[in-house]
Coordinates of C-alpha atoms (C1' of nucleotides) in Angstrom, one line a residue:
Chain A
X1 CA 0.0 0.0 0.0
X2 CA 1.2 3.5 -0.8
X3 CA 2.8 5.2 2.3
X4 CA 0.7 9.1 2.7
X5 CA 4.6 10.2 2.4
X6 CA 4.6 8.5 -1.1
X7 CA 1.3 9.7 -2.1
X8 CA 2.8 13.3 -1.2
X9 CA 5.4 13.3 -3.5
X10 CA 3.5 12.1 -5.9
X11 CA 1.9 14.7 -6.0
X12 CA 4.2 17.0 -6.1
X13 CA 5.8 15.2 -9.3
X14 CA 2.5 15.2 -11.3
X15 CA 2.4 19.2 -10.3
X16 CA 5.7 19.6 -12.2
X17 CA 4.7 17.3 -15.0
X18 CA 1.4 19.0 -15.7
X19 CA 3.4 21.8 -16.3
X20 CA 5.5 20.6 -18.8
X21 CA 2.7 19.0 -20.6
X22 CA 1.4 21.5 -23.1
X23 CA 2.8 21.8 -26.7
X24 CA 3.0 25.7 -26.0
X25 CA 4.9 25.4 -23.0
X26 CA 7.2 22.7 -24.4
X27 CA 8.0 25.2 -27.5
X28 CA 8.8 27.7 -24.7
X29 CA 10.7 25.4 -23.3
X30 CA 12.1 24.6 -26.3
X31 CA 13.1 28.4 -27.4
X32 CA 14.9 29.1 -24.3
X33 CA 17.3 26.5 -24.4
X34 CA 19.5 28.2 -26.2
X35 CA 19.7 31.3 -23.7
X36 CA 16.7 33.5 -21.8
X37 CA 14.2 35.7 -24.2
X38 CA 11.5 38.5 -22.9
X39 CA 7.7 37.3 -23.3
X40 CA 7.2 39.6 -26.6
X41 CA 9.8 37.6 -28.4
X42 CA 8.6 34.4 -26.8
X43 CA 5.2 35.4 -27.9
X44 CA 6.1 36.2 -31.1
X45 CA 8.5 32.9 -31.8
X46 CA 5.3 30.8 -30.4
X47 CA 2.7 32.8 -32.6
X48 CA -0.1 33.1 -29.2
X49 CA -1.1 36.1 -27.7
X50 CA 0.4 37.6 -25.4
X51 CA -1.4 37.3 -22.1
X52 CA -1.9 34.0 -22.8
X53 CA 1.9 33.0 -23.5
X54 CA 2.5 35.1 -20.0
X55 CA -0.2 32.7 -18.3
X56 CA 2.0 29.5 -19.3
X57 CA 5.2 31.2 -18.3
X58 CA 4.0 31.9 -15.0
X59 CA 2.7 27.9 -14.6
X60 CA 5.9 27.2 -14.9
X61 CA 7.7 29.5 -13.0
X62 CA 4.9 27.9 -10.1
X63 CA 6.6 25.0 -11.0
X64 CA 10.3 26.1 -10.7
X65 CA 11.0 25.0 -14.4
X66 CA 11.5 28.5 -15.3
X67 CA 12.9 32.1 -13.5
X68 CA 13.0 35.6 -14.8
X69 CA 14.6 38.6 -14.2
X70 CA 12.9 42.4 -15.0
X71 CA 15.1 45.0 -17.2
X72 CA 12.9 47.7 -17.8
X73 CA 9.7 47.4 -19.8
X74 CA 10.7 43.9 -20.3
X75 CA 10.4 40.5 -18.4
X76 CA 13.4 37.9 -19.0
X77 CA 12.6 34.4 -18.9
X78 CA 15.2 31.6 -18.8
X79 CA 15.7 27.8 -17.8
X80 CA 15.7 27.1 -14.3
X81 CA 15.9 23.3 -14.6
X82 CA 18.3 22.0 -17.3
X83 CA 17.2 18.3 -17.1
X84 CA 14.2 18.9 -18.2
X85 CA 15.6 18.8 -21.7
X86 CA 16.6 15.6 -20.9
X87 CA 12.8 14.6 -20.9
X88 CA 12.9 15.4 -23.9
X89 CA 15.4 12.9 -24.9
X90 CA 13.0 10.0 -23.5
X91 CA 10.0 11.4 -24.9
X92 CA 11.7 11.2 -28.6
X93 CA 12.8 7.9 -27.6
X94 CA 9.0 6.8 -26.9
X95 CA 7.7 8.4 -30.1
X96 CA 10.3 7.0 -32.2
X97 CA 8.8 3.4 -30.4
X98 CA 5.4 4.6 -31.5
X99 CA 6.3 5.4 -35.2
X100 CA 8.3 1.7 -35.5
X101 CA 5.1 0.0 -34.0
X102 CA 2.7 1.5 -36.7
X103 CA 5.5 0.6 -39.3
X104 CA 5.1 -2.9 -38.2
X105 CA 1.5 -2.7 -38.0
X106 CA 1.4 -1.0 -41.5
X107 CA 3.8 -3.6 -42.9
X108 CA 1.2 -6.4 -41.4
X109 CA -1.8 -5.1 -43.4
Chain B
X1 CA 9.1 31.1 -36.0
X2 CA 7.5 28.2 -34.9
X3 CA 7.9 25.3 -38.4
X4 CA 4.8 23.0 -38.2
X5 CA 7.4 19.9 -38.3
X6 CA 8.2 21.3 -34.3
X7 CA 5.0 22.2 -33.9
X8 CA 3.6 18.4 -34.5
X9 CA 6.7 17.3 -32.4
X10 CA 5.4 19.6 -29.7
X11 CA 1.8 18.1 -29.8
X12 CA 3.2 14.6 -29.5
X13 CA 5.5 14.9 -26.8
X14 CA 3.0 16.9 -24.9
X15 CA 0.6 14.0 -25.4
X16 CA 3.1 11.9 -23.6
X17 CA 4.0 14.2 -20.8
X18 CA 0.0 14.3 -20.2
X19 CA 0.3 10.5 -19.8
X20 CA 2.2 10.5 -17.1
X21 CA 1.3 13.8 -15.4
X22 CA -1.4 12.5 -12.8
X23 CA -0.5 11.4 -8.7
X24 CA -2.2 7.9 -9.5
X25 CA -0.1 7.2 -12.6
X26 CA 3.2 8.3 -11.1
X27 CA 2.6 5.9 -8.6
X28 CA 1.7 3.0 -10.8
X29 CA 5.0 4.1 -12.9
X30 CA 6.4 3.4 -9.8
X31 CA 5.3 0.3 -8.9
X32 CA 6.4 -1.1 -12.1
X33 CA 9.7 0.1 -11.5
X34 CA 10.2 -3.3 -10.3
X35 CA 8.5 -5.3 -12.0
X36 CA 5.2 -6.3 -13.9
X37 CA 2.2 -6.3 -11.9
X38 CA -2.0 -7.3 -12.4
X39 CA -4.3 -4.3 -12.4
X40 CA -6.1 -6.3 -9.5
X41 CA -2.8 -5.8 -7.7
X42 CA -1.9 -1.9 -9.2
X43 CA -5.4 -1.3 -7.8
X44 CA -5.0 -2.9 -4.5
X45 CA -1.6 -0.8 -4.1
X46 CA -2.5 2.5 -5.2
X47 CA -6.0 2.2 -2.8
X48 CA -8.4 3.4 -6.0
X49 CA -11.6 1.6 -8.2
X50 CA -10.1 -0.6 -11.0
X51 CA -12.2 0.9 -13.1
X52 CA -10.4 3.8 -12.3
X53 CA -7.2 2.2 -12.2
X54 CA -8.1 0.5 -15.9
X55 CA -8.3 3.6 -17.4
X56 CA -5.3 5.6 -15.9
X57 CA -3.3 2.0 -17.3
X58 CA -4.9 2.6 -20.7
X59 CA -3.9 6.1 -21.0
X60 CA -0.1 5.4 -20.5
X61 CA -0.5 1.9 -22.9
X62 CA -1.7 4.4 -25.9
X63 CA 1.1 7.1 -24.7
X64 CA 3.5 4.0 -25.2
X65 CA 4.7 4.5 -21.8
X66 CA 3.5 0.8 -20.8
X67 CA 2.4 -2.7 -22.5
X68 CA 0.4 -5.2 -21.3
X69 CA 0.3 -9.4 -21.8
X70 CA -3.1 -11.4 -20.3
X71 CA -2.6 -14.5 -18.3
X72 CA -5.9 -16.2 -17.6
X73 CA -8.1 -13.9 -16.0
X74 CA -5.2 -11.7 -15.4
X75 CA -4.0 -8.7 -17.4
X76 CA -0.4 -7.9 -16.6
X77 CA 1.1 -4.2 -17.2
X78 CA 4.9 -3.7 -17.5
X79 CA 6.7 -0.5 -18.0
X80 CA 7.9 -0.3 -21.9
X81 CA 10.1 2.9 -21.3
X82 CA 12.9 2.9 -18.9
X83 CA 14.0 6.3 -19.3
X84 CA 10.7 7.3 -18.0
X85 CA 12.4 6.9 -14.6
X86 CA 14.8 9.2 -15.5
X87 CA 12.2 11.7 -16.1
X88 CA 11.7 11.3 -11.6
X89 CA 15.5 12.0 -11.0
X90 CA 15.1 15.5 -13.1
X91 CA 11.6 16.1 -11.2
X92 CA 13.0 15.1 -7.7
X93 CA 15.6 17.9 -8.0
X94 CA 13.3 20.5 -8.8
X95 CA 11.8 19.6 -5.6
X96 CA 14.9 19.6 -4.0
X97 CA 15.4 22.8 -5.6
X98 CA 12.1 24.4 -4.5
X99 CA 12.7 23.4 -1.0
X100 CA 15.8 25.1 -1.0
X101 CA 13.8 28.0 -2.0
X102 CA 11.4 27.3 0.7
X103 CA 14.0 27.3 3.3
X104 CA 15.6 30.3 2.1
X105 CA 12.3 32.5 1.8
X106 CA 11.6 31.1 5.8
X107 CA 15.2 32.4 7.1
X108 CA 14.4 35.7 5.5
X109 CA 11.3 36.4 7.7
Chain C
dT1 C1' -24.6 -25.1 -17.8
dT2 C1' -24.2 -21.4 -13.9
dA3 C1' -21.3 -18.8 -10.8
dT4 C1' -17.3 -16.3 -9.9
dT5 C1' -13.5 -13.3 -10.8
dA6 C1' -10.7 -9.8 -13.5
dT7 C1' -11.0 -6.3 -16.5
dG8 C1' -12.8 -2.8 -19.6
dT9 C1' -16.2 0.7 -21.1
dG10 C1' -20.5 3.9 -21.6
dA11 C1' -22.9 7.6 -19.3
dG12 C1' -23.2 11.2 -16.1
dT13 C1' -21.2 14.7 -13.1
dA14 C1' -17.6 17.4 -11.1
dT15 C1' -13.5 19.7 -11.6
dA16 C1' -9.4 21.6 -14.0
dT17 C1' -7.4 23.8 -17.7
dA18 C1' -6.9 26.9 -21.8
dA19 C1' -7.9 30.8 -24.6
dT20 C1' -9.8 35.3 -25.3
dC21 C1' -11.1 40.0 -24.3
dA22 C1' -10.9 43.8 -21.5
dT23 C1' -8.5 46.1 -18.1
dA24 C1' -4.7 47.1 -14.7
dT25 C1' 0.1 47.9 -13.6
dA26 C1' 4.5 49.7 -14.3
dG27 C1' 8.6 51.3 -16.8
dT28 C1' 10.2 54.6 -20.5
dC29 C1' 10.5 58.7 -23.0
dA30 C1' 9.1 63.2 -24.9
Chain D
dT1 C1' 2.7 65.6 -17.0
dG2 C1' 0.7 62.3 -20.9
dA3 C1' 1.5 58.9 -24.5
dC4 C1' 3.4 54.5 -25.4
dT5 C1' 5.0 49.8 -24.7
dA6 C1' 5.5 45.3 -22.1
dT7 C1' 3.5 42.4 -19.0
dA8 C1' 0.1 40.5 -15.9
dT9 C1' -4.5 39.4 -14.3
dG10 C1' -9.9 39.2 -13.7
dA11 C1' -13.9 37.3 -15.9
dT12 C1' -15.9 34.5 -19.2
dT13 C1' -16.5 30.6 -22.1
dA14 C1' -15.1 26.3 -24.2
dT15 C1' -12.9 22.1 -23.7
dA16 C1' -10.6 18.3 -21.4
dT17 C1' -10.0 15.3 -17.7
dA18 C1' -11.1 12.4 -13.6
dC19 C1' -14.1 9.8 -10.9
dT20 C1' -18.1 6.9 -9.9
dC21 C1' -21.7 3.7 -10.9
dA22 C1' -23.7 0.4 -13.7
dC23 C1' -23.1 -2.9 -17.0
dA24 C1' -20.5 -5.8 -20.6
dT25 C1' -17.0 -9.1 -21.7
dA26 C1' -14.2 -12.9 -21.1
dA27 C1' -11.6 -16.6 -18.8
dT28 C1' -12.1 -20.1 -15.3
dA29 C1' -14.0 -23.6 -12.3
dA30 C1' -17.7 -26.3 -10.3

DNA sequence: TTATTATGTGAGTATATAATCATATAGTCA
DNA sequence: TGACTATATGATTATATACTCACATAATAA
């Protein structure tokens, strides 16, 4: 049975995941890898609105994937957590599985 | 800007970080960790329905994060993606990290 | 055959999330 | 000061997700 402690954690991990798991966010993600960019070039790079690309960057600020810094006008966003982009590598793993399985399945036919 | 090649790549592996992004499914991740295991049993461990349960297992079986083989009345689930536990390690030390943060913002008061 | 057990699924409801629009805040410059 | 720009947020609506209950399926054993 799963200790309360467990079940606690958990949680906390499926917090962080959650916020990973949009397409927008994960082009975010994505854009700042290569170095930290305000939200109107992050907005513009992602093609979405503006209030609504500063919604997602401030889910994942919640969750500690991201930090800013203000200069002037502008807000500077940049990677907090650099493993996360090892996700990535996994996740391309399990898609590349995906696309071999509907080979096989398309071969089978 | 944004190419609709990354764009589709952004989709998918959002799809799969949705698959794992839930309390209940982290925890059946982790069961599996070591080893395959009978939804009767994931059920029993994770204290929900199995009807519940069933349909957490099938949303990670058709994000290719699991497979499955039936044995009599039995339907067995197995993790298919290793380097889904990876994805834990990267997640634990934001939490670490965060906790840091926590500690810091305390000593500050 | 019937009964039992394990699993999966349809329907309904509750809740969470995302996108949009309008508005607020706050820094900059004339 | 007022006009402009960048960002954030409240309110609304649309959509997605999770959970529960009832029922369906399918393997097994008596």
């Amino acid at each position: 049975m799963l200790t309360k402690k467990k079940q606690l954690l958990f949680e906390k991990q499926a917090e962080i995941a959650k916020a990973i798991a949009h397409p927008l966010r994960i082009a975010i993600v994505d854009f700042l890898k290569d170095g930290e960019q305000c939200v109107c070039d992050i907005a513009r790079y992602v093609g979405s609105e503006r209030s609504n690309v500063s919604r997602h960057l401030s889910v994942m600020v919640n969750a500690s994937i991201l930090e800013y810094r203000k200069q002037g006008l502008k807000v500077i966003y940049r990677l907090r957590t650099p493993c996360i982009l090892d996700f990535f590598a996994c996740v391309t793993g399990v898609l590349k599985q995906q696309a071999k399985d509907n080979q096989k399945l398309l071969a089978a036919l």
